[in-house]
């Protein structure tokens, strides 16, 4: 059974190394390791050796040629660093010890014998530090005559040690070399031990400096574990020391006492392999002053920058917590001063954070966006939401923080709280579109002359169409139904160097609004006044429209070809209506014309040109077109056709246009002669196709970039229109008239209508006319209107509502006609608006209750009364005037006071019932329900006649009632 060295050393109370030395002295080859093992026999030999004393130790040591160099007894020398040269020396010396060891154990031995290096290192250390001040000083302080020679001698000695290490492979030389080496090592050891003893004796190592080796029992060695020789000496050591004293003194290294280094003892780990290297934690002081890397880096930095600048994150450069604080402080202002050096993100974060953490700002002016709530208003004004809620509560408005606020309420709150509030509305496309119409839109653009737009106005049949027809050399009047212009249309005429655009408007009053819209695009109004008719009411309306539009008026005194014309009379009429003719000194040009003969038309065109030149009509043709829809209708083949007149810019095929609540992309474009064109400049009337539905007459059109944008606005407009209609419908029961009707128990009779026409203008005209029929008892209700023929839907709606279908210039399709026959729905077709209006008037008057009038037929006086048990009181009367009829009613008048009115119950003459009794005759009259009749009472007999009422009659009565 093998016995471990450390176990035996423990058993004997020895150090493992001492035991190894003894074993070696006894001739037993033991690895210089506490883990080495020996056999029991060898143990006995060692024990014997120990018992026999130390006398033979020196011999035994001398006889061990290959014994590893024992650790130097003197380990009290300063160990500050492990120099590579020393390591190399130790490594070279190692093979000397390997000779007697088995081959398989050699690597382990080499690994397990760092201790062997230590002595060499200890020996070599002075080589590195021989010139240090500390060593010299210590040496100088030593009482031994340590001279420079002594200090240098280890260098030579170490060099000698290295010599044999340089030839380790020469096995034959090994014993001798080993002997020499061993001798020298022994000498070194002896010297070191001697030196230590000397130091110990002279106070070089105080008892306090003794550091017991925690690993001594395990036979480990480290600089800290080195035990000062001299404090505990074995017999052998003592003997060796005596022997060495006899030897010549060699130069010894000056070894200083180890410094007091607070070392934390590493906790041994159970499973961990024993440390083979000395553990020496580096203290901050050592790092600070001795780290070659840090010193090198500091030097490099200083050389590079010229100034010593601490590197971020370098603990080395921060000497103390105060220094670290100074560093932080010095960084902060630099970040603020030099913005370029600060990363964008970090600077922004800092600014934002500062802003957030600031106090709440109570501003006197605030901007809030719609839609707004109490919360958003609170945030915008910098006032607490509770304050806003409280303010509103005082006004009787109960809101919560997330409730929406109207603009009015918000403004009231702002006024109450003394805040100037600006309400920002969301991007209003309508405003942007309106801006496109303004002159500012073309500011700075290059403007070019444009044709003037002339609108011809005048009373019906005064010759407008004939005049334009003559100008265009085309017959338009001949094709018109009833000889009345139903649609606005426009034409262009070239005269001289100018092109003139004529807009022909119907002269009838029903088209007043269309005419007014026509005037909106107008530069000049030509007022046609028939010389044989003079100024008519509708002429006056035209003058008003033209003046309201602020456009110059040129009077065309037409039909001058007729005989017996008194033009002076017409001029007089014009003058009284603020149109003083130029020939009378005024500024109104009056041109005598004849549409029939064409006389005066050139002069009229010349006058138009001169007037337009005076106006200097210019516009920007290079922009998105805007203009007005003059008329629109649905064509069976081409879909929706819209008459547009371009006011500004140039309209092109493919443009996206928005017109009222209609939108679309222009598919095709036609001029007045139905020639297809690609573009239309300013003041050009065109017919276009491509809109999704029939646009409203008089609505502006705009060219937009995106079809989606146009659709969005069109839908919004359509929605707004429906909302307005619903709102109007919802408000209707709330009118005062309705409330009064309900109180009176009166019922208003509606005439439901469905209007289908060929164009929006026609519908508008019909609506405008029938809305004039105002009556408290009857009214029209247009439940549906649309452009196009009568379809099944219209008939179904009519059947359900009892509405009358008015088909103006349109007919019903076959299926609708069949359905109408089946449902008994009447479809009334019209081509002239007069007929429509007359029929509507008749229908409304037919709905009126007839007027009941009291018609007195005769008067009778009561001469005598007879009371019968069967019939009650009977009055004997004489007819004073007229006649009394059986079906009359009677006012009983007593002493000139009306007692009451009663129907006649019986009328008799001489016991016979008669139908009537004439003046001067006597009769018996019994009244129904009245027996208190007396002599002298006057009976007025009357009958009720019903008279059909007229719409015109009723308003007068209503006005009288209102006055009452
Ligand atoms: N003698 C004469 N008759 C004319 C003249 N101009 C028009 N007329 C006649 O007057 C009638 C009405 O003419 P229109 O041109 O249709 O009149 P209008 O003003 O356009 O009528 P509306 O379209 O209903 O507004 C027609 O019978 C024409 O023949 C003219 O200069 N001399």
mmCIF file of C-alpha atoms in Angstrom, residues 453-797:
data_model
loop_
_atom_site.group_PDB
_atom_site.id
_atom_site.type_symbol
_atom_site.label_atom_id
_atom_site.label_comp_id
_atom_site.label_asym_id
_atom_site.label_seq_id
_atom_site.Cartn_x
_atom_site.Cartn_y
_atom_site.Cartn_z
ATOM 1 C CA UNK A 453 -69.882 86.076 -72.831
ATOM 2 C CA UNK A 454 -73.107 87.732 -73.744
ATOM 3 C CA UNK A 455 -76.400 86.770 -72.237
ATOM 4 C CA UNK A 456 -79.547 87.696 -74.068
ATOM 5 C CA UNK A 457 -82.401 88.455 -71.730
ATOM 6 C CA UNK A 458 -85.881 89.717 -72.331
ATOM 7 C CA UNK A 459 -89.566 89.146 -72.087
ATOM 8 C CA UNK A 460 -91.082 86.095 -73.675
ATOM 9 C CA UNK A 461 -91.609 86.301 -77.411
ATOM 10 C CA UNK A 462 -89.670 89.508 -77.739
ATOM 11 C CA UNK A 463 -87.416 87.773 -80.263
ATOM 12 C CA UNK A 464 -84.313 86.529 -78.397
ATOM 13 C CA UNK A 465 -84.009 83.166 -80.095
ATOM 14 C CA UNK A 466 -84.770 84.617 -83.467
ATOM 15 C CA UNK A 467 -82.017 87.098 -82.979
ATOM 16 C CA UNK A 468 -79.424 84.510 -81.982
ATOM 17 C CA UNK A 469 -80.662 82.317 -84.771
ATOM 18 C CA UNK A 470 -80.029 85.069 -87.182
ATOM 19 C CA UNK A 471 -76.634 85.624 -85.750
ATOM 20 C CA UNK A 472 -75.707 81.976 -86.023
ATOM 21 C CA UNK A 473 -77.415 81.605 -89.361
ATOM 22 C CA UNK A 474 -79.119 78.510 -88.064
ATOM 23 C CA UNK A 475 -82.707 77.888 -87.156
ATOM 24 C CA UNK A 476 -83.136 77.016 -83.574
ATOM 25 C CA UNK A 477 -86.510 78.545 -82.930
ATOM 26 C CA UNK A 478 -88.212 76.311 -85.432
ATOM 27 C CA UNK A 479 -87.411 73.189 -83.453
ATOM 28 C CA UNK A 480 -88.581 74.423 -80.118
ATOM 29 C CA UNK A 481 -91.730 72.998 -78.643
ATOM 30 C CA UNK A 482 -94.394 75.591 -78.324
ATOM 31 C CA UNK A 483 -92.020 78.177 -79.681
ATOM 32 C CA UNK A 484 -90.528 78.700 -76.232
ATOM 33 C CA UNK A 485 -86.880 78.202 -75.449
ATOM 34 C CA UNK A 486 -86.758 75.514 -72.785
ATOM 35 C CA UNK A 487 -83.038 75.075 -72.244
ATOM 36 C CA UNK A 488 -80.131 77.359 -71.820
ATOM 37 C CA UNK A 489 -77.774 76.973 -74.692
ATOM 38 C CA UNK A 490 -74.760 78.879 -75.816
ATOM 39 C CA UNK A 491 -73.213 79.664 -79.160
ATOM 40 C CA UNK A 492 -70.236 81.467 -80.484
ATOM 41 C CA UNK A 493 -70.199 84.105 -83.176
ATOM 42 C CA UNK A 494 -67.182 85.609 -84.863
ATOM 43 C CA UNK A 495 -67.396 89.279 -85.628
ATOM 44 C CA UNK A 496 -64.475 91.348 -86.753
ATOM 45 C CA UNK A 497 -61.449 90.306 -84.768
ATOM 46 C CA UNK A 498 -63.551 89.127 -81.897
ATOM 47 C CA UNK A 499 -65.361 86.005 -80.962
ATOM 48 C CA UNK A 500 -68.515 86.426 -78.950
ATOM 49 C CA UNK A 501 -70.175 83.725 -76.895
ATOM 50 C CA UNK A 502 -73.937 84.052 -76.675
ATOM 51 C CA UNK A 503 -75.930 82.414 -73.925
ATOM 52 C CA UNK A 504 -79.575 82.171 -74.904
ATOM 53 C CA UNK A 505 -81.905 82.085 -71.945
ATOM 54 C CA UNK A 506 -85.632 81.461 -71.885
ATOM 55 C CA UNK A 507 -87.598 84.582 -71.321
ATOM 56 C CA UNK A 508 -90.405 83.153 -69.313
ATOM 57 C CA UNK A 509 -90.623 84.035 -65.666
ATOM 58 C CA UNK A 510 -90.607 80.344 -64.740
ATOM 59 C CA UNK A 511 -87.024 80.247 -65.861
ATOM 60 C CA UNK A 512 -86.035 83.203 -63.814
ATOM 61 C CA UNK A 513 -83.549 81.367 -61.745
ATOM 62 C CA UNK A 514 -81.914 79.800 -64.754
ATOM 63 C CA UNK A 515 -81.655 83.191 -66.252
ATOM 64 C CA UNK A 516 -80.091 84.531 -63.148
ATOM 65 C CA UNK A 517 -77.513 81.780 -63.255
ATOM 66 C CA UNK A 518 -76.869 82.511 -66.858
ATOM 67 C CA UNK A 519 -76.106 86.049 -65.900
ATOM 68 C CA UNK A 520 -73.504 84.814 -63.481
ATOM 69 C CA UNK A 521 -71.115 83.943 -66.254
ATOM 70 C CA UNK A 522 -72.056 86.961 -68.257
ATOM 71 C CA UNK A 523 -69.878 89.867 -69.229
ATOM 72 C CA UNK A 524 -72.514 91.785 -71.139
ATOM 73 C CA UNK A 525 -76.312 91.567 -71.098
ATOM 74 C CA UNK A 526 -78.246 92.244 -74.263
ATOM 75 C CA UNK A 527 -81.739 93.165 -73.221
ATOM 76 C CA UNK A 528 -84.183 92.433 -76.001
ATOM 77 C CA UNK A 529 -87.228 94.645 -75.897
ATOM 78 C CA UNK A 530 -89.851 94.235 -78.587
ATOM 79 C CA UNK A 531 -90.579 97.644 -79.927
ATOM 80 C CA UNK A 532 -94.222 96.798 -80.362
ATOM 81 C CA UNK A 533 -94.596 95.578 -76.784
ATOM 82 C CA UNK A 534 -92.323 97.781 -74.782
ATOM 83 C CA UNK A 535 -90.970 97.123 -71.296
ATOM 84 C CA UNK A 536 -92.873 94.280 -69.675
ATOM 85 C CA UNK A 537 -92.764 92.956 -66.085
ATOM 86 C CA UNK A 538 -90.291 90.268 -67.045
ATOM 87 C CA UNK A 539 -88.169 92.889 -68.790
ATOM 88 C CA UNK A 540 -87.941 94.657 -65.491
ATOM 89 C CA UNK A 541 -86.850 91.412 -63.831
ATOM 90 C CA UNK A 542 -84.140 91.032 -66.431
ATOM 91 C CA UNK A 543 -82.921 94.553 -65.724
ATOM 92 C CA UNK A 544 -82.759 93.692 -62.027
ATOM 93 C CA UNK A 545 -80.776 90.531 -62.689
ATOM 94 C CA UNK A 546 -78.336 92.336 -64.958
ATOM 95 C CA UNK A 547 -77.834 95.147 -62.490
ATOM 96 C CA UNK A 548 -77.348 92.653 -59.677
ATOM 97 C CA UNK A 549 -74.659 90.948 -61.758
ATOM 98 C CA UNK A 550 -72.997 94.289 -62.273
ATOM 99 C CA UNK A 551 -72.624 93.853 -66.000
ATOM 100 C CA UNK A 552 -73.198 96.447 -68.676
ATOM 101 C CA UNK A 553 -76.533 96.353 -70.485
ATOM 102 C CA UNK A 554 -77.012 96.870 -74.206
ATOM 103 C CA UNK A 555 -80.639 97.261 -75.238
ATOM 104 C CA UNK A 556 -81.724 95.644 -78.483
ATOM 105 C CA UNK A 557 -84.861 97.439 -79.524
ATOM 106 C CA UNK A 558 -86.211 94.570 -81.585
ATOM 107 C CA UNK A 559 -88.895 94.091 -84.179
ATOM 108 C CA UNK A 560 -88.163 97.493 -85.603
ATOM 109 C CA UNK A 561 -89.335 96.162 -88.921
ATOM 110 C CA UNK A 562 -92.890 96.318 -87.687
ATOM 111 C CA UNK A 563 -94.955 99.291 -88.574
ATOM 112 C CA UNK A 564 -96.251 101.894 -86.197
ATOM 113 C CA UNK A 565 -93.392 101.549 -83.769
ATOM 114 C CA UNK A 566 -93.051 104.323 -81.217
ATOM 115 C CA UNK A 567 -89.438 103.906 -80.233
ATOM 116 C CA UNK A 568 -89.397 107.096 -78.212
ATOM 117 C CA UNK A 569 -92.010 105.631 -75.956
ATOM 118 C CA UNK A 570 -89.761 102.621 -75.365
ATOM 119 C CA UNK A 571 -86.820 104.874 -74.676
ATOM 120 C CA UNK A 572 -88.950 106.672 -72.149
ATOM 121 C CA UNK A 573 -89.808 103.417 -70.442
ATOM 122 C CA UNK A 574 -86.153 102.458 -70.308
ATOM 123 C CA UNK A 575 -85.168 105.801 -68.905
ATOM 124 C CA UNK A 576 -87.626 105.444 -66.062
ATOM 125 C CA UNK A 577 -85.960 102.144 -65.184
ATOM 126 C CA UNK A 578 -82.536 103.662 -64.839
ATOM 127 C CA UNK A 579 -81.496 102.767 -68.367
ATOM 128 C CA UNK A 580 -81.033 106.214 -69.854
ATOM 129 C CA UNK A 581 -80.308 105.793 -73.588
ATOM 130 C CA UNK A 582 -77.028 107.189 -74.848
ATOM 131 C CA UNK A 583 -78.883 109.244 -77.424
ATOM 132 C CA UNK A 584 -80.555 110.943 -74.523
ATOM 133 C CA UNK A 585 -77.258 111.570 -72.798
ATOM 134 C CA UNK A 586 -77.163 108.393 -70.788
ATOM 135 C CA UNK A 587 -74.751 105.470 -70.861
ATOM 136 C CA UNK A 588 -77.069 102.789 -72.156
ATOM 137 C CA UNK A 589 -76.579 101.838 -75.764
ATOM 138 C CA UNK A 590 -79.899 101.211 -77.496
ATOM 139 C CA UNK A 591 -79.533 99.424 -80.860
ATOM 140 C CA UNK A 592 -82.529 99.201 -83.120
ATOM 141 C CA UNK A 593 -82.646 95.682 -84.533
ATOM 142 C CA UNK A 594 -84.835 93.216 -86.331
ATOM 143 C CA UNK A 595 -84.345 89.523 -85.774
ATOM 144 C CA UNK A 596 -86.439 88.849 -88.766
ATOM 145 C CA UNK A 597 -84.549 90.973 -91.232
ATOM 146 C CA UNK A 598 -81.206 91.039 -89.473
ATOM 147 C CA UNK A 599 -81.154 94.794 -89.491
ATOM 148 C CA UNK A 600 -79.008 96.385 -86.824
ATOM 149 C CA UNK A 601 -77.318 93.124 -85.844
ATOM 150 C CA UNK A 602 -73.904 94.232 -87.087
ATOM 151 C CA UNK A 603 -74.222 97.404 -85.126
ATOM 152 C CA UNK A 604 -75.206 95.327 -82.135
ATOM 153 C CA UNK A 605 -72.100 93.121 -82.558
ATOM 154 C CA UNK A 606 -69.901 96.194 -82.992
ATOM 155 C CA UNK A 607 -71.293 97.637 -79.805
ATOM 156 C CA UNK A 608 -70.660 94.337 -78.005
ATOM 157 C CA UNK A 609 -67.062 94.294 -79.190
ATOM 158 C CA UNK A 610 -66.435 97.851 -78.104
ATOM 159 C CA UNK A 611 -67.998 97.227 -74.732
ATOM 160 C CA UNK A 612 -65.935 94.061 -74.202
ATOM 161 C CA UNK A 613 -62.765 95.896 -75.172
ATOM 162 C CA UNK A 614 -63.525 98.458 -72.541
ATOM 163 C CA UNK A 615 -63.817 95.652 -70.025
ATOM 164 C CA UNK A 616 -60.382 94.264 -70.957
ATOM 165 C CA UNK A 617 -61.484 90.699 -70.494
ATOM 166 C CA UNK A 618 -58.456 88.527 -69.774
ATOM 167 C CA UNK A 619 -57.851 85.180 -68.184
ATOM 168 C CA UNK A 620 -55.263 82.465 -67.736
ATOM 169 C CA UNK A 621 -55.750 79.696 -70.296
ATOM 170 C CA UNK A 622 -52.927 77.557 -68.868
ATOM 171 C CA UNK A 623 -54.599 76.249 -65.767
ATOM 172 C CA UNK A 624 -57.130 73.674 -64.700
ATOM 173 C CA UNK A 625 -60.458 74.680 -66.117
ATOM 174 C CA UNK A 626 -63.323 76.021 -64.069
ATOM 175 C CA UNK A 627 -66.714 77.061 -65.318
ATOM 176 C CA UNK A 628 -70.429 76.626 -65.063
ATOM 177 C CA UNK A 629 -72.866 73.958 -66.079
ATOM 178 C CA UNK A 630 -75.485 75.702 -68.228
ATOM 179 C CA UNK A 631 -77.664 72.707 -68.793
ATOM 180 C CA UNK A 632 -77.528 68.934 -68.567
ATOM 181 C CA UNK A 633 -79.655 66.012 -69.560
ATOM 182 C CA UNK A 634 -79.458 62.295 -70.053
ATOM 183 C CA UNK A 635 -79.182 61.107 -73.604
ATOM 184 C CA UNK A 636 -80.244 57.565 -74.371
ATOM 185 C CA UNK A 637 -77.187 56.817 -76.444
ATOM 186 C CA UNK A 638 -74.463 58.970 -74.936
ATOM 187 C CA UNK A 639 -75.450 59.017 -71.313
ATOM 188 C CA UNK A 640 -75.263 62.230 -69.387
ATOM 189 C CA UNK A 641 -74.591 65.239 -71.578
ATOM 190 C CA UNK A 642 -73.658 68.467 -69.874
ATOM 191 C CA UNK A 643 -73.548 71.910 -71.404
ATOM 192 C CA UNK A 644 -70.584 73.582 -69.835
ATOM 193 C CA UNK A 645 -69.085 76.963 -70.381
ATOM 194 C CA UNK A 646 -65.418 77.336 -69.534
ATOM 195 C CA UNK A 647 -64.645 80.479 -67.590
ATOM 196 C CA UNK A 648 -60.950 80.010 -66.862
ATOM 197 C CA UNK A 649 -58.303 77.624 -68.060
ATOM 198 C CA UNK A 650 -58.625 75.004 -70.746
ATOM 199 C CA UNK A 651 -60.857 71.974 -70.507
ATOM 200 C CA UNK A 652 -59.556 68.836 -72.160
ATOM 201 C CA UNK A 653 -60.813 65.392 -72.937
ATOM 202 C CA UNK A 654 -59.688 63.047 -70.143
ATOM 203 C CA UNK A 655 -59.895 65.697 -67.446
ATOM 204 C CA UNK A 656 -61.415 64.668 -64.143
ATOM 205 C CA UNK A 657 -64.196 67.075 -63.372
ATOM 206 C CA UNK A 658 -66.404 67.682 -60.424
ATOM 207 C CA UNK A 659 -69.693 69.406 -61.152
ATOM 208 C CA UNK A 660 -72.136 69.821 -58.313
ATOM 209 C CA UNK A 661 -72.706 66.356 -56.926
ATOM 210 C CA UNK A 662 -71.671 64.750 -60.208
ATOM 211 C CA UNK A 663 -68.185 63.750 -61.161
ATOM 212 C CA UNK A 664 -66.353 61.819 -63.820
ATOM 213 C CA UNK A 665 -63.708 61.864 -66.464
ATOM 214 C CA UNK A 666 -64.515 63.617 -69.729
ATOM 215 C CA UNK A 667 -64.971 60.945 -72.337
ATOM 216 C CA UNK A 668 -65.815 63.196 -75.260
ATOM 217 C CA UNK A 669 -66.385 66.842 -75.936
ATOM 218 C CA UNK A 670 -68.493 68.593 -78.597
ATOM 219 C CA UNK A 671 -68.927 72.136 -79.748
ATOM 220 C CA UNK A 672 -72.234 73.851 -80.452
ATOM 221 C CA UNK A 673 -72.423 72.215 -83.860
ATOM 222 C CA UNK A 674 -71.864 68.769 -82.310
ATOM 223 C CA UNK A 675 -68.371 68.562 -83.729
ATOM 224 C CA UNK A 676 -66.086 66.540 -81.494
ATOM 225 C CA UNK A 677 -63.251 68.587 -80.076
ATOM 226 C CA UNK A 678 -60.330 67.798 -77.774
ATOM 227 C CA UNK A 679 -59.976 71.012 -75.817
ATOM 228 C CA UNK A 680 -61.981 74.082 -74.985
ATOM 229 C CA UNK A 681 -60.435 77.341 -73.923
ATOM 230 C CA UNK A 682 -61.875 80.188 -71.894
ATOM 231 C CA UNK A 683 -65.403 81.384 -72.717
ATOM 232 C CA UNK A 684 -66.053 78.321 -74.848
ATOM 233 C CA UNK A 685 -69.359 76.506 -74.505
ATOM 234 C CA UNK A 686 -69.058 72.730 -74.861
ATOM 235 C CA UNK A 687 -71.105 69.660 -74.436
ATOM 236 C CA UNK A 688 -69.282 66.942 -72.536
ATOM 237 C CA UNK A 689 -69.980 63.325 -71.714
ATOM 238 C CA UNK A 690 -68.559 61.252 -68.900
ATOM 239 C CA UNK A 691 -70.249 62.513 -65.768
ATOM 240 C CA UNK A 692 -71.788 59.841 -63.592
ATOM 241 C CA UNK A 693 -75.079 61.642 -63.223
ATOM 242 C CA UNK A 694 -76.909 64.725 -64.405
ATOM 243 C CA UNK A 695 -75.346 67.701 -62.625
ATOM 244 C CA UNK A 696 -77.355 70.552 -61.201
ATOM 245 C CA UNK A 697 -77.893 73.445 -63.575
ATOM 246 C CA UNK A 698 -75.845 76.459 -62.654
ATOM 247 C CA UNK A 699 -73.323 74.501 -60.594
ATOM 248 C CA UNK A 700 -69.648 75.214 -61.023
ATOM 249 C CA UNK A 701 -67.360 72.596 -62.442
ATOM 250 C CA UNK A 702 -63.732 72.099 -61.495
ATOM 251 C CA UNK A 703 -60.922 70.048 -62.920
ATOM 252 C CA UNK A 704 -59.243 67.971 -60.234
ATOM 253 C CA UNK A 705 -56.164 65.801 -60.280
ATOM 254 C CA UNK A 706 -57.609 62.606 -58.892
ATOM 255 C CA UNK A 707 -60.875 60.886 -59.635
ATOM 256 C CA UNK A 708 -60.987 59.698 -56.016
ATOM 257 C CA UNK A 709 -60.820 63.270 -54.848
ATOM 258 C CA UNK A 710 -63.678 64.242 -57.134
ATOM 259 C CA UNK A 711 -65.720 61.266 -55.987
ATOM 260 C CA UNK A 712 -65.135 62.108 -52.357
ATOM 261 C CA UNK A 713 -66.356 65.675 -52.749
ATOM 262 C CA UNK A 714 -69.298 64.636 -54.904
ATOM 263 C CA UNK A 715 -70.424 62.068 -52.359
ATOM 264 C CA UNK A 716 -70.018 64.552 -49.570
ATOM 265 C CA UNK A 717 -72.129 67.047 -51.460
ATOM 266 C CA UNK A 718 -74.756 64.420 -52.098
ATOM 267 C CA UNK A 719 -74.769 63.501 -48.450
ATOM 268 C CA UNK A 720 -75.029 67.128 -47.436
ATOM 269 C CA UNK A 721 -77.935 67.566 -49.803
ATOM 270 C CA UNK A 722 -79.785 64.622 -48.301
ATOM 271 C CA UNK A 723 -79.057 65.835 -44.804
ATOM 272 C CA UNK A 724 -80.373 69.253 -45.634
ATOM 273 C CA UNK A 725 -83.505 67.704 -47.103
ATOM 274 C CA UNK A 726 -84.031 65.474 -44.076
ATOM 275 C CA UNK A 727 -83.436 68.384 -41.742
ATOM 276 C CA UNK A 728 -85.952 70.482 -43.658
ATOM 277 C CA UNK A 729 -88.446 67.647 -43.559
ATOM 278 C CA UNK A 730 -87.896 67.113 -39.880
ATOM 279 C CA UNK A 731 -88.389 70.786 -39.123
ATOM 280 C CA UNK A 732 -91.593 71.073 -41.084
ATOM 281 C CA UNK A 733 -93.971 69.910 -38.282
ATOM 282 C CA UNK A 734 -92.393 72.490 -36.061
ATOM 283 C CA UNK A 735 -93.483 75.506 -38.076
ATOM 284 C CA UNK A 736 -95.878 77.894 -36.465
ATOM 285 C CA UNK A 737 -98.381 77.301 -39.206
ATOM 286 C CA UNK A 738 -98.391 73.590 -38.523
ATOM 287 C CA UNK A 739 -98.879 74.151 -34.818
ATOM 288 C CA UNK A 740 -101.762 76.525 -35.468
ATOM 289 C CA UNK A 741 -103.281 74.051 -37.885
ATOM 290 C CA UNK A 742 -103.101 71.352 -35.280
ATOM 291 C CA UNK A 743 -104.753 73.647 -32.731
ATOM 292 C CA UNK A 744 -107.495 74.524 -35.142
ATOM 293 C CA UNK A 745 -107.942 70.952 -36.115
ATOM 294 C CA UNK A 746 -107.419 71.973 -39.668
ATOM 295 C CA UNK A 747 -105.914 69.574 -42.092
ATOM 296 C CA UNK A 748 -103.722 70.613 -44.945
ATOM 297 C CA UNK A 749 -104.391 68.797 -48.128
ATOM 298 C CA UNK A 750 -101.327 67.776 -50.062
ATOM 299 C CA UNK A 751 -101.098 67.371 -53.761
ATOM 300 C CA UNK A 752 -98.368 64.758 -54.146
ATOM 301 C CA UNK A 753 -96.435 65.043 -57.358
ATOM 302 C CA UNK A 754 -93.785 63.117 -59.197
ATOM 303 C CA UNK A 755 -91.958 65.198 -61.749
ATOM 304 C CA UNK A 756 -90.050 63.559 -64.533
ATOM 305 C CA UNK A 757 -88.460 65.792 -67.106
ATOM 306 C CA UNK A 758 -85.791 65.841 -69.760
ATOM 307 C CA UNK A 759 -83.466 68.155 -67.866
ATOM 308 C CA UNK A 760 -82.799 69.524 -64.401
ATOM 309 C CA UNK A 761 -83.674 72.953 -65.698
ATOM 310 C CA UNK A 762 -87.155 71.863 -66.574
ATOM 311 C CA UNK A 763 -87.638 70.281 -63.184
ATOM 312 C CA UNK A 764 -86.379 73.376 -61.513
ATOM 313 C CA UNK A 765 -88.694 75.527 -63.548
ATOM 314 C CA UNK A 766 -91.718 73.436 -62.717
ATOM 315 C CA UNK A 767 -90.819 73.362 -59.083
ATOM 316 C CA UNK A 768 -90.338 77.088 -59.034
ATOM 317 C CA UNK A 769 -93.753 77.647 -60.534
ATOM 318 C CA UNK A 770 -95.722 75.290 -58.375
ATOM 319 C CA UNK A 771 -94.073 76.562 -55.226
ATOM 320 C CA UNK A 772 -95.726 79.860 -55.938
ATOM 321 C CA UNK A 773 -99.090 78.286 -55.214
ATOM 322 C CA UNK A 774 -99.235 79.161 -51.574
ATOM 323 C CA UNK A 775 -102.377 78.322 -49.693
ATOM 324 C CA UNK A 776 -103.002 77.492 -46.054
ATOM 325 C CA UNK A 777 -105.226 74.581 -46.918
ATOM 326 C CA UNK A 778 -103.547 72.957 -49.863
ATOM 327 C CA UNK A 779 -100.023 72.587 -51.027
ATOM 328 C CA UNK A 780 -97.976 70.585 -53.483
ATOM 329 C CA UNK A 781 -95.585 67.935 -52.301
ATOM 330 C CA UNK A 782 -92.991 66.810 -54.833
ATOM 331 C CA UNK A 783 -92.161 63.398 -53.478
ATOM 332 C CA UNK A 784 -89.820 62.585 -56.304
ATOM 333 C CA UNK A 785 -88.302 64.252 -59.296
ATOM 334 C CA UNK A 786 -85.761 63.143 -61.792
ATOM 335 C CA UNK A 787 -84.371 63.476 -65.242
ATOM 336 C CA UNK A 788 -85.461 60.817 -67.650
ATOM 337 C CA UNK A 789 -88.546 58.908 -68.701
ATOM 338 C CA UNK A 790 -91.197 57.557 -66.388
ATOM 339 C CA UNK A 791 -90.218 54.121 -65.183
ATOM 340 C CA UNK A 792 -91.827 51.363 -63.141
ATOM 341 C CA UNK A 793 -90.389 52.764 -59.954
ATOM 342 C CA UNK A 794 -92.150 56.053 -60.539
ATOM 343 C CA UNK A 795 -95.440 54.290 -61.184
ATOM 344 C CA UNK A 796 -95.089 52.157 -58.076
ATOM 345 C CA UNK A 797 -94.326 55.204 -56.006
#
